[in-house]
């Protein structure tokens, strides 16, 4: 069975602090895909990043960075120098290929950046 | 502008009403999805259409009836809903296979009185 755990339900940081959102997943498959989505108060889920199980190269995109560690089944997300606009709920998700298009979402982490 | 358009943005209906939620995309995606999201919860998958055919129904009550008239449109027909069905209903689309990203609409916020 697939499972995605985001142990942090709510995080508050002061603007310009760095913050890391944790994601741990469970799957028996060797091929799978991991995603991060952001959901601001407006409601729309916005895609941030995708990683496949064969690509453990970490990535930096502006103030965002992702750390994929297959050995610990983790796919953590760091925001550097946080801004008020980063306040949102962040979802980690897992997808297996050819499963009828099911995404398994984590429970989400609500991030509040205090000015 | 979002590439997946959902209408209406807000809907209030009584338990005896019949209404529909609509979703449209023009990205050439051949998989379309309905998700239901309650406050402070992750999206829950309801239905998936692949190539205009229903491929997944996550045991959704029959008072929710999906329809995919063509590859760009997805509807969710609502009838005899309950107050607990009040939620944000999200539509998404993607290419059907592989590591495909779901592109979401902004959602339709439904209140059932």
PDB file of C-alpha atoms in Angstrom:
ATOM      1  CA  UNK A   1       0.000   0.000   0.000  1.00  0.00           C
ATOM      2  CA  UNK A   2       1.062   3.534  -0.655  1.00  0.00           C
ATOM      3  CA  UNK A   3       1.236   6.083   2.109  1.00  0.00           C
ATOM      4  CA  UNK A   4       2.527   9.625   2.390  1.00  0.00           C
ATOM      5  CA  UNK A   5       3.152  11.141   5.807  1.00  0.00           C
ATOM      6  CA  UNK A   6       3.614  14.794   6.584  1.00  0.00           C
ATOM      7  CA  UNK A   7       4.140  14.829  10.307  1.00  0.00           C
ATOM      8  CA  UNK A   8       4.101  18.608  10.611  1.00  0.00           C
ATOM      9  CA  UNK A   9       0.513  19.798  10.519  1.00  0.00           C
ATOM     10  CA  UNK A  10       1.224  23.486  11.147  1.00  0.00           C
ATOM     11  CA  UNK A  11       4.418  25.530  11.087  1.00  0.00           C
ATOM     12  CA  UNK A  12       4.900  29.228  11.802  1.00  0.00           C
ATOM     13  CA  UNK A  13       8.061  31.107  10.969  1.00  0.00           C
ATOM     14  CA  UNK A  14       9.061  34.715  10.939  1.00  0.00           C
ATOM     15  CA  UNK A  15       9.711  36.240   7.559  1.00  0.00           C
ATOM     16  CA  UNK A  16      13.232  35.614   6.191  1.00  0.00           C
ATOM     17  CA  UNK A  17      13.692  32.460   8.239  1.00  0.00           C
ATOM     18  CA  UNK A  18      14.386  29.178   6.465  1.00  0.00           C
ATOM     19  CA  UNK A  19      11.834  26.404   6.871  1.00  0.00           C
ATOM     20  CA  UNK A  20      11.867  22.714   5.942  1.00  0.00           C
ATOM     21  CA  UNK A  21       8.717  20.710   5.317  1.00  0.00           C
ATOM     22  CA  UNK A  22       9.068  16.982   5.841  1.00  0.00           C
ATOM     23  CA  UNK A  23       7.590  14.212   3.723  1.00  0.00           C
ATOM     24  CA  UNK A  24       8.023  10.483   4.265  1.00  0.00           C
ATOM     25  CA  UNK A  25       6.500   7.940   1.949  1.00  0.00           C
ATOM     26  CA  UNK A  26       5.896   4.206   1.815  1.00  0.00           C
ATOM     27  CA  UNK A  27       5.750   2.096  -1.287  1.00  0.00           C
ATOM     28  CA  UNK A  28       6.892  -1.333  -2.380  1.00  0.00           C
ATOM     29  CA  UNK A  29       7.357  -0.250  -5.954  1.00  0.00           C
ATOM     30  CA  UNK A  30      10.737   0.491  -7.457  1.00  0.00           C
ATOM     31  CA  UNK A  31       9.301   2.989  -9.892  1.00  0.00           C
ATOM     32  CA  UNK A  32       7.249   5.844  -8.554  1.00  0.00           C
ATOM     33  CA  UNK A  33       6.957   9.610  -8.699  1.00  0.00           C
ATOM     34  CA  UNK A  34       6.929  12.201  -5.965  1.00  0.00           C
ATOM     35  CA  UNK A  35       5.403  15.642  -6.096  1.00  0.00           C
ATOM     36  CA  UNK A  36       5.016  18.791  -4.053  1.00  0.00           C
ATOM     37  CA  UNK A  37       1.988  21.025  -4.445  1.00  0.00           C
ATOM     38  CA  UNK A  38       1.206  24.367  -2.849  1.00  0.00           C
ATOM     39  CA  UNK A  39      -2.341  25.415  -1.975  1.00  0.00           C
ATOM     40  CA  UNK A  40      -2.667  29.103  -1.124  1.00  0.00           C
ATOM     41  CA  UNK A  41      -5.824  30.430   0.532  1.00  0.00           C
ATOM     42  CA  UNK A  42      -7.382  30.935  -2.901  1.00  0.00           C
ATOM     43  CA  UNK A  43      -7.751  27.154  -3.102  1.00  0.00           C
ATOM     44  CA  UNK A  44      -5.989  26.176  -6.308  1.00  0.00           C
ATOM     45  CA  UNK A  45      -3.328  23.487  -5.999  1.00  0.00           C
ATOM     46  CA  UNK A  46      -0.146  24.655  -7.693  1.00  0.00           C
ATOM     47  CA  UNK A  47       2.472  22.180  -8.870  1.00  0.00           C
ATOM     48  CA  UNK A  48       5.965  22.849  -7.529  1.00  0.00           C
ATOM     49  CA  UNK A  49       8.183  19.882  -8.358  1.00  0.00           C
ATOM     50  CA  UNK A  50       8.214  16.275  -9.533  1.00  0.00           C
ATOM     51  CA  UNK A  51      10.867  13.632  -8.904  1.00  0.00           C
ATOM     52  CA  UNK A  52      11.035  10.064 -10.169  1.00  0.00           C
ATOM     53  CA  UNK A  53      12.413   7.259  -8.060  1.00  0.00           C
ATOM     54  CA  UNK A  54      15.540   6.915 -10.188  1.00  0.00           C
ATOM     55  CA  UNK A  55      16.585  10.501  -9.824  1.00  0.00           C
ATOM     56  CA  UNK A  56      17.971  11.313  -6.401  1.00  0.00           C
ATOM     57  CA  UNK A  57      19.645  14.470  -7.536  1.00  0.00           C
ATOM     58  CA  UNK A  58      18.587  17.277  -5.274  1.00  0.00           C
ATOM     59  CA  UNK A  59      17.287  20.431  -6.806  1.00  0.00           C
ATOM     60  CA  UNK A  60      17.327  24.120  -6.114  1.00  0.00           C
ATOM     61  CA  UNK A  61      14.963  26.544  -7.765  1.00  0.00           C
ATOM     62  CA  UNK A  62      15.280  30.067  -6.503  1.00  0.00           C
ATOM     63  CA  UNK A  63      14.379  30.059  -2.817  1.00  0.00           C
ATOM     64  CA  UNK A  64      13.065  26.475  -3.030  1.00  0.00           C
ATOM     65  CA  UNK A  65      15.104  23.320  -2.671  1.00  0.00           C
ATOM     66  CA  UNK A  66      14.228  19.659  -2.423  1.00  0.00           C
ATOM     67  CA  UNK A  67      16.115  16.828  -0.786  1.00  0.00           C
ATOM     68  CA  UNK A  68      15.165  13.358  -2.029  1.00  0.00           C
ATOM     69  CA  UNK A  69      16.667  10.519   0.037  1.00  0.00           C
ATOM     70  CA  UNK A  70      15.586   7.133  -1.173  1.00  0.00           C
ATOM     71  CA  UNK A  71      17.381   5.380   1.699  1.00  0.00           C
ATOM     72  CA  UNK A  72      15.093   7.066   4.211  1.00  0.00           C
ATOM     73  CA  UNK A  73      12.048   7.355   1.918  1.00  0.00           C
ATOM     74  CA  UNK A  74      11.981  11.084   2.392  1.00  0.00           C
ATOM     75  CA  UNK A  75      11.369  13.970   0.039  1.00  0.00           C
ATOM     76  CA  UNK A  76      11.788  17.150   2.044  1.00  0.00           C
ATOM     77  CA  UNK A  77      11.191  20.687   0.867  1.00  0.00           C
ATOM     78  CA  UNK A  78      13.051  23.771   2.090  1.00  0.00           C
ATOM     79  CA  UNK A  79      12.112  27.402   1.603  1.00  0.00           C
ATOM     80  CA  UNK A  80      15.005  29.792   2.138  1.00  0.00           C
ATOM     81  CA  UNK A  81      14.369  33.338   3.321  1.00  0.00           C
ATOM     82  CA  UNK A  82      10.644  32.776   3.648  1.00  0.00           C
ATOM     83  CA  UNK A  83       8.180  35.446   2.570  1.00  0.00           C
ATOM     84  CA  UNK A  84       4.593  36.154   3.542  1.00  0.00           C
ATOM     85  CA  UNK A  85       3.476  34.942   0.094  1.00  0.00           C
ATOM     86  CA  UNK A  86       4.805  31.503   0.983  1.00  0.00           C
ATOM     87  CA  UNK A  87       1.967  31.116   3.491  1.00  0.00           C
ATOM     88  CA  UNK A  88      -0.060  28.181   2.210  1.00  0.00           C
ATOM     89  CA  UNK A  89      -0.748  24.508   2.720  1.00  0.00           C
ATOM     90  CA  UNK A  90       1.877  22.298   1.132  1.00  0.00           C
ATOM     91  CA  UNK A  91       1.078  18.756   0.024  1.00  0.00           C
ATOM     92  CA  UNK A  92       3.495  16.002  -0.774  1.00  0.00           C
ATOM     93  CA  UNK A  93       2.132  13.316  -3.097  1.00  0.00           C
ATOM     94  CA  UNK A  94       3.160   9.967  -4.541  1.00  0.00           C
ATOM     95  CA  UNK A  95       2.107   8.428  -7.799  1.00  0.00           C
ATOM     96  CA  UNK A  96       2.768   4.976  -9.175  1.00  0.00           C
ATOM     97  CA  UNK A  97       2.898   4.627 -12.927  1.00  0.00           C
ATOM     98  CA  UNK A  98       0.047   2.883 -14.645  1.00  0.00           C
ATOM     99  CA  UNK A  99      -2.191   2.750 -11.605  1.00  0.00           C
ATOM    100  CA  UNK A 100      -5.182   4.410 -13.150  1.00  0.00           C
ATOM    101  CA  UNK A 101      -3.857   7.841 -12.386  1.00  0.00           C
ATOM    102  CA  UNK A 102      -4.115   7.772  -8.627  1.00  0.00           C
ATOM    103  CA  UNK A 103      -2.214  10.305  -6.614  1.00  0.00           C
ATOM    104  CA  UNK A 104      -1.683   9.634  -2.940  1.00  0.00           C
ATOM    105  CA  UNK A 105      -1.595  12.931  -1.087  1.00  0.00           C
ATOM    106  CA  UNK A 106      -0.095  13.499   2.312  1.00  0.00           C
ATOM    107  CA  UNK A 107      -2.165  15.267   4.942  1.00  0.00           C
ATOM    108  CA  UNK A 108      -0.530  18.595   4.223  1.00  0.00           C
ATOM    109  CA  UNK A 109       1.527  21.104   6.206  1.00  0.00           C
ATOM    110  CA  UNK A 110       0.062  24.538   6.825  1.00  0.00           C
ATOM    111  CA  UNK A 111       2.829  27.132   6.703  1.00  0.00           C
ATOM    112  CA  UNK A 112       2.317  30.611   8.107  1.00  0.00           C
ATOM    113  CA  UNK A 113       4.995  33.214   7.521  1.00  0.00           C
ATOM    114  CA  UNK A 114       4.703  36.065   9.981  1.00  0.00           C
ATOM    115  CA  UNK A 115       5.825  39.482   8.778  1.00  0.00           C
TER     116      UNK A 115
ATOM    117  CA  UNK B   1      -4.789  32.421 -15.667  1.00  0.00           C
ATOM    118  CA  UNK B   2      -5.350  28.821 -14.733  1.00  0.00           C
ATOM    119  CA  UNK B   3      -5.411  26.328 -17.579  1.00  0.00           C
ATOM    120  CA  UNK B   4      -8.206  24.358 -15.957  1.00  0.00           C
ATOM    121  CA  UNK B   5     -11.356  26.400 -15.589  1.00  0.00           C
ATOM    122  CA  UNK B   6     -14.059  25.501 -13.110  1.00  0.00           C
ATOM    123  CA  UNK B   7     -17.519  27.020 -12.834  1.00  0.00           C
ATOM    124  CA  UNK B   8     -19.175  28.138 -10.717  1.00  0.00           C
ATOM    125  CA  UNK B   9     -16.636  29.285  -8.126  1.00  0.00           C
ATOM    126  CA  UNK B  10     -19.278  29.202  -5.411  1.00  0.00           C
ATOM    127  CA  UNK B  11     -22.538  27.284  -5.244  1.00  0.00           C
ATOM    128  CA  UNK B  12     -25.166  27.157  -2.542  1.00  0.00           C
ATOM    129  CA  UNK B  13     -27.882  24.569  -2.923  1.00  0.00           C
ATOM    130  CA  UNK B  14     -30.636  22.951  -0.953  1.00  0.00           C
ATOM    131  CA  UNK B  15     -30.841  19.256  -0.370  1.00  0.00           C
ATOM    132  CA  UNK B  16     -33.556  18.825  -2.983  1.00  0.00           C
ATOM    133  CA  UNK B  17     -31.846  20.824  -5.731  1.00  0.00           C
ATOM    134  CA  UNK B  18     -30.138  19.540  -8.837  1.00  0.00           C
ATOM    135  CA  UNK B  19     -27.031  21.402  -9.912  1.00  0.00           C
ATOM    136  CA  UNK B  20     -23.873  20.782 -11.903  1.00  0.00           C
ATOM    137  CA  UNK B  21     -20.228  21.690 -11.588  1.00  0.00           C
ATOM    138  CA  UNK B  22     -18.302  22.217 -14.797  1.00  0.00           C
ATOM    139  CA  UNK B  23     -14.656  21.871 -15.701  1.00  0.00           C
ATOM    140  CA  UNK B  24     -12.874  22.684 -18.943  1.00  0.00           C
ATOM    141  CA  UNK B  25      -9.282  22.294 -20.120  1.00  0.00           C
ATOM    142  CA  UNK B  26      -7.599  22.918 -23.469  1.00  0.00           C
ATOM    143  CA  UNK B  27      -4.204  21.403 -22.825  1.00  0.00           C
ATOM    144  CA  UNK B  28      -4.897  18.233 -24.780  1.00  0.00           C
ATOM    145  CA  UNK B  29      -4.963  16.160 -21.605  1.00  0.00           C
ATOM    146  CA  UNK B  30      -6.846  12.887 -21.898  1.00  0.00           C
ATOM    147  CA  UNK B  31      -7.261  12.212 -18.175  1.00  0.00           C
ATOM    148  CA  UNK B  32      -9.573  14.298 -16.024  1.00  0.00           C
ATOM    149  CA  UNK B  33     -10.318  14.048 -12.326  1.00  0.00           C
ATOM    150  CA  UNK B  34     -12.729  15.150  -9.655  1.00  0.00           C
ATOM    151  CA  UNK B  35     -11.445  15.597  -6.121  1.00  0.00           C
ATOM    152  CA  UNK B  36     -13.319  16.569  -2.993  1.00  0.00           C
ATOM    153  CA  UNK B  37     -11.530  18.553  -0.305  1.00  0.00           C
ATOM    154  CA  UNK B  38     -12.823  19.294   3.162  1.00  0.00           C
ATOM    155  CA  UNK B  39     -11.280  22.033   5.283  1.00  0.00           C
ATOM    156  CA  UNK B  40      -7.789  21.232   6.564  1.00  0.00           C
ATOM    157  CA  UNK B  41      -7.757  17.896   4.727  1.00  0.00           C
ATOM    158  CA  UNK B  42      -5.977  16.669   1.597  1.00  0.00           C
ATOM    159  CA  UNK B  43      -7.897  16.249  -1.643  1.00  0.00           C
ATOM    160  CA  UNK B  44      -9.778  12.966  -1.881  1.00  0.00           C
ATOM    161  CA  UNK B  45     -10.095  11.364  -5.271  1.00  0.00           C
ATOM    162  CA  UNK B  46     -13.674  10.836  -6.456  1.00  0.00           C
ATOM    163  CA  UNK B  47     -13.559   9.989 -10.157  1.00  0.00           C
ATOM    164  CA  UNK B  48     -11.062   9.640 -12.982  1.00  0.00           C
ATOM    165  CA  UNK B  49     -11.812   9.677 -16.692  1.00  0.00           C
ATOM    166  CA  UNK B  50      -9.238   8.407 -19.162  1.00  0.00           C
ATOM    167  CA  UNK B  51      -9.937   8.964 -22.830  1.00  0.00           C
ATOM    168  CA  UNK B  52     -13.472  10.035 -21.923  1.00  0.00           C
ATOM    169  CA  UNK B  53     -14.215   6.759 -20.165  1.00  0.00           C
ATOM    170  CA  UNK B  54     -14.733   6.430 -16.447  1.00  0.00           C
ATOM    171  CA  UNK B  55     -11.698   4.534 -15.148  1.00  0.00           C
ATOM    172  CA  UNK B  56     -11.931   5.102 -11.402  1.00  0.00           C
ATOM    173  CA  UNK B  57     -14.919   5.601  -9.122  1.00  0.00           C
ATOM    174  CA  UNK B  58     -13.781   5.710  -5.520  1.00  0.00           C
ATOM    175  CA  UNK B  59     -17.084   4.352  -4.189  1.00  0.00           C
ATOM    176  CA  UNK B  60     -18.693   7.741  -4.434  1.00  0.00           C
ATOM    177  CA  UNK B  61     -22.428   7.945  -3.523  1.00  0.00           C
ATOM    178  CA  UNK B  62     -24.764   7.989  -6.497  1.00  0.00           C
ATOM    179  CA  UNK B  63     -25.954  11.492  -5.641  1.00  0.00           C
ATOM    180  CA  UNK B  64     -22.731  12.533  -7.414  1.00  0.00           C
ATOM    181  CA  UNK B  65     -22.843  11.713 -11.106  1.00  0.00           C
ATOM    182  CA  UNK B  66     -19.853  12.490 -13.335  1.00  0.00           C
ATOM    183  CA  UNK B  67     -20.000  13.045 -17.046  1.00  0.00           C
ATOM    184  CA  UNK B  68     -17.273  13.562 -19.643  1.00  0.00           C
ATOM    185  CA  UNK B  69     -18.972  14.793 -22.847  1.00  0.00           C
ATOM    186  CA  UNK B  70     -15.660  15.239 -24.694  1.00  0.00           C
ATOM    187  CA  UNK B  71     -11.938  15.360 -24.090  1.00  0.00           C
ATOM    188  CA  UNK B  72     -12.061  18.969 -22.861  1.00  0.00           C
ATOM    189  CA  UNK B  73     -15.075  18.932 -20.587  1.00  0.00           C
ATOM    190  CA  UNK B  74     -15.904  17.268 -17.316  1.00  0.00           C
ATOM    191  CA  UNK B  75     -19.120  17.733 -15.374  1.00  0.00           C
ATOM    192  CA  UNK B  76     -20.229  16.693 -11.931  1.00  0.00           C
ATOM    193  CA  UNK B  77     -23.994  16.467 -11.538  1.00  0.00           C
ATOM    194  CA  UNK B  78     -25.307  16.919  -8.034  1.00  0.00           C
ATOM    195  CA  UNK B  79     -28.667  15.736  -6.741  1.00  0.00           C
ATOM    196  CA  UNK B  80     -30.137  15.264  -3.278  1.00  0.00           C
ATOM    197  CA  UNK B  81     -26.919  16.207  -1.538  1.00  0.00           C
ATOM    198  CA  UNK B  82     -26.415  16.280   2.199  1.00  0.00           C
ATOM    199  CA  UNK B  83     -24.919  19.101   4.287  1.00  0.00           C
ATOM    200  CA  UNK B  84     -21.824  16.961   4.844  1.00  0.00           C
ATOM    201  CA  UNK B  85     -21.182  17.146   1.095  1.00  0.00           C
ATOM    202  CA  UNK B  86     -20.263  20.797   1.531  1.00  0.00           C
ATOM    203  CA  UNK B  87     -16.645  21.075   0.417  1.00  0.00           C
ATOM    204  CA  UNK B  88     -14.269  22.407  -2.197  1.00  0.00           C
ATOM    205  CA  UNK B  89     -14.558  20.369  -5.394  1.00  0.00           C
ATOM    206  CA  UNK B  90     -11.407  20.381  -7.466  1.00  0.00           C
ATOM    207  CA  UNK B  91     -11.074  19.379 -11.065  1.00  0.00           C
ATOM    208  CA  UNK B  92      -7.714  18.360 -12.501  1.00  0.00           C
ATOM    209  CA  UNK B  93      -6.330  17.075 -15.758  1.00  0.00           C
ATOM    210  CA  UNK B  94      -3.181  15.339 -16.945  1.00  0.00           C
ATOM    211  CA  UNK B  95      -1.733  13.173 -19.658  1.00  0.00           C
ATOM    212  CA  UNK B  96      -2.940   9.675 -18.816  1.00  0.00           C
ATOM    213  CA  UNK B  97       0.292   7.805 -18.126  1.00  0.00           C
ATOM    214  CA  UNK B  98       3.694   8.055 -16.558  1.00  0.00           C
ATOM    215  CA  UNK B  99       5.008  10.824 -14.349  1.00  0.00           C
ATOM    216  CA  UNK B 100       2.314  13.190 -15.369  1.00  0.00           C
ATOM    217  CA  UNK B 101       1.640  16.291 -13.378  1.00  0.00           C
ATOM    218  CA  UNK B 102      -1.929  17.022 -12.377  1.00  0.00           C
ATOM    219  CA  UNK B 103      -3.005  20.527 -13.292  1.00  0.00           C
ATOM    220  CA  UNK B 104      -5.748  21.720 -10.984  1.00  0.00           C
ATOM    221  CA  UNK B 105      -8.504  24.233 -11.377  1.00  0.00           C
ATOM    222  CA  UNK B 106      -9.287  26.800  -8.707  1.00  0.00           C
ATOM    223  CA  UNK B 107     -12.176  24.739  -7.402  1.00  0.00           C
ATOM    224  CA  UNK B 108     -15.893  25.119  -6.838  1.00  0.00           C
ATOM    225  CA  UNK B 109     -16.861  25.763  -3.247  1.00  0.00           C
ATOM    226  CA  UNK B 110     -20.136  24.007  -2.561  1.00  0.00           C
ATOM    227  CA  UNK B 111     -22.419  24.682   0.383  1.00  0.00           C
ATOM    228  CA  UNK B 112     -25.403  22.416   0.938  1.00  0.00           C
ATOM    229  CA  UNK B 113     -28.074  23.840   3.203  1.00  0.00           C
TER     230      UNK B 113
END
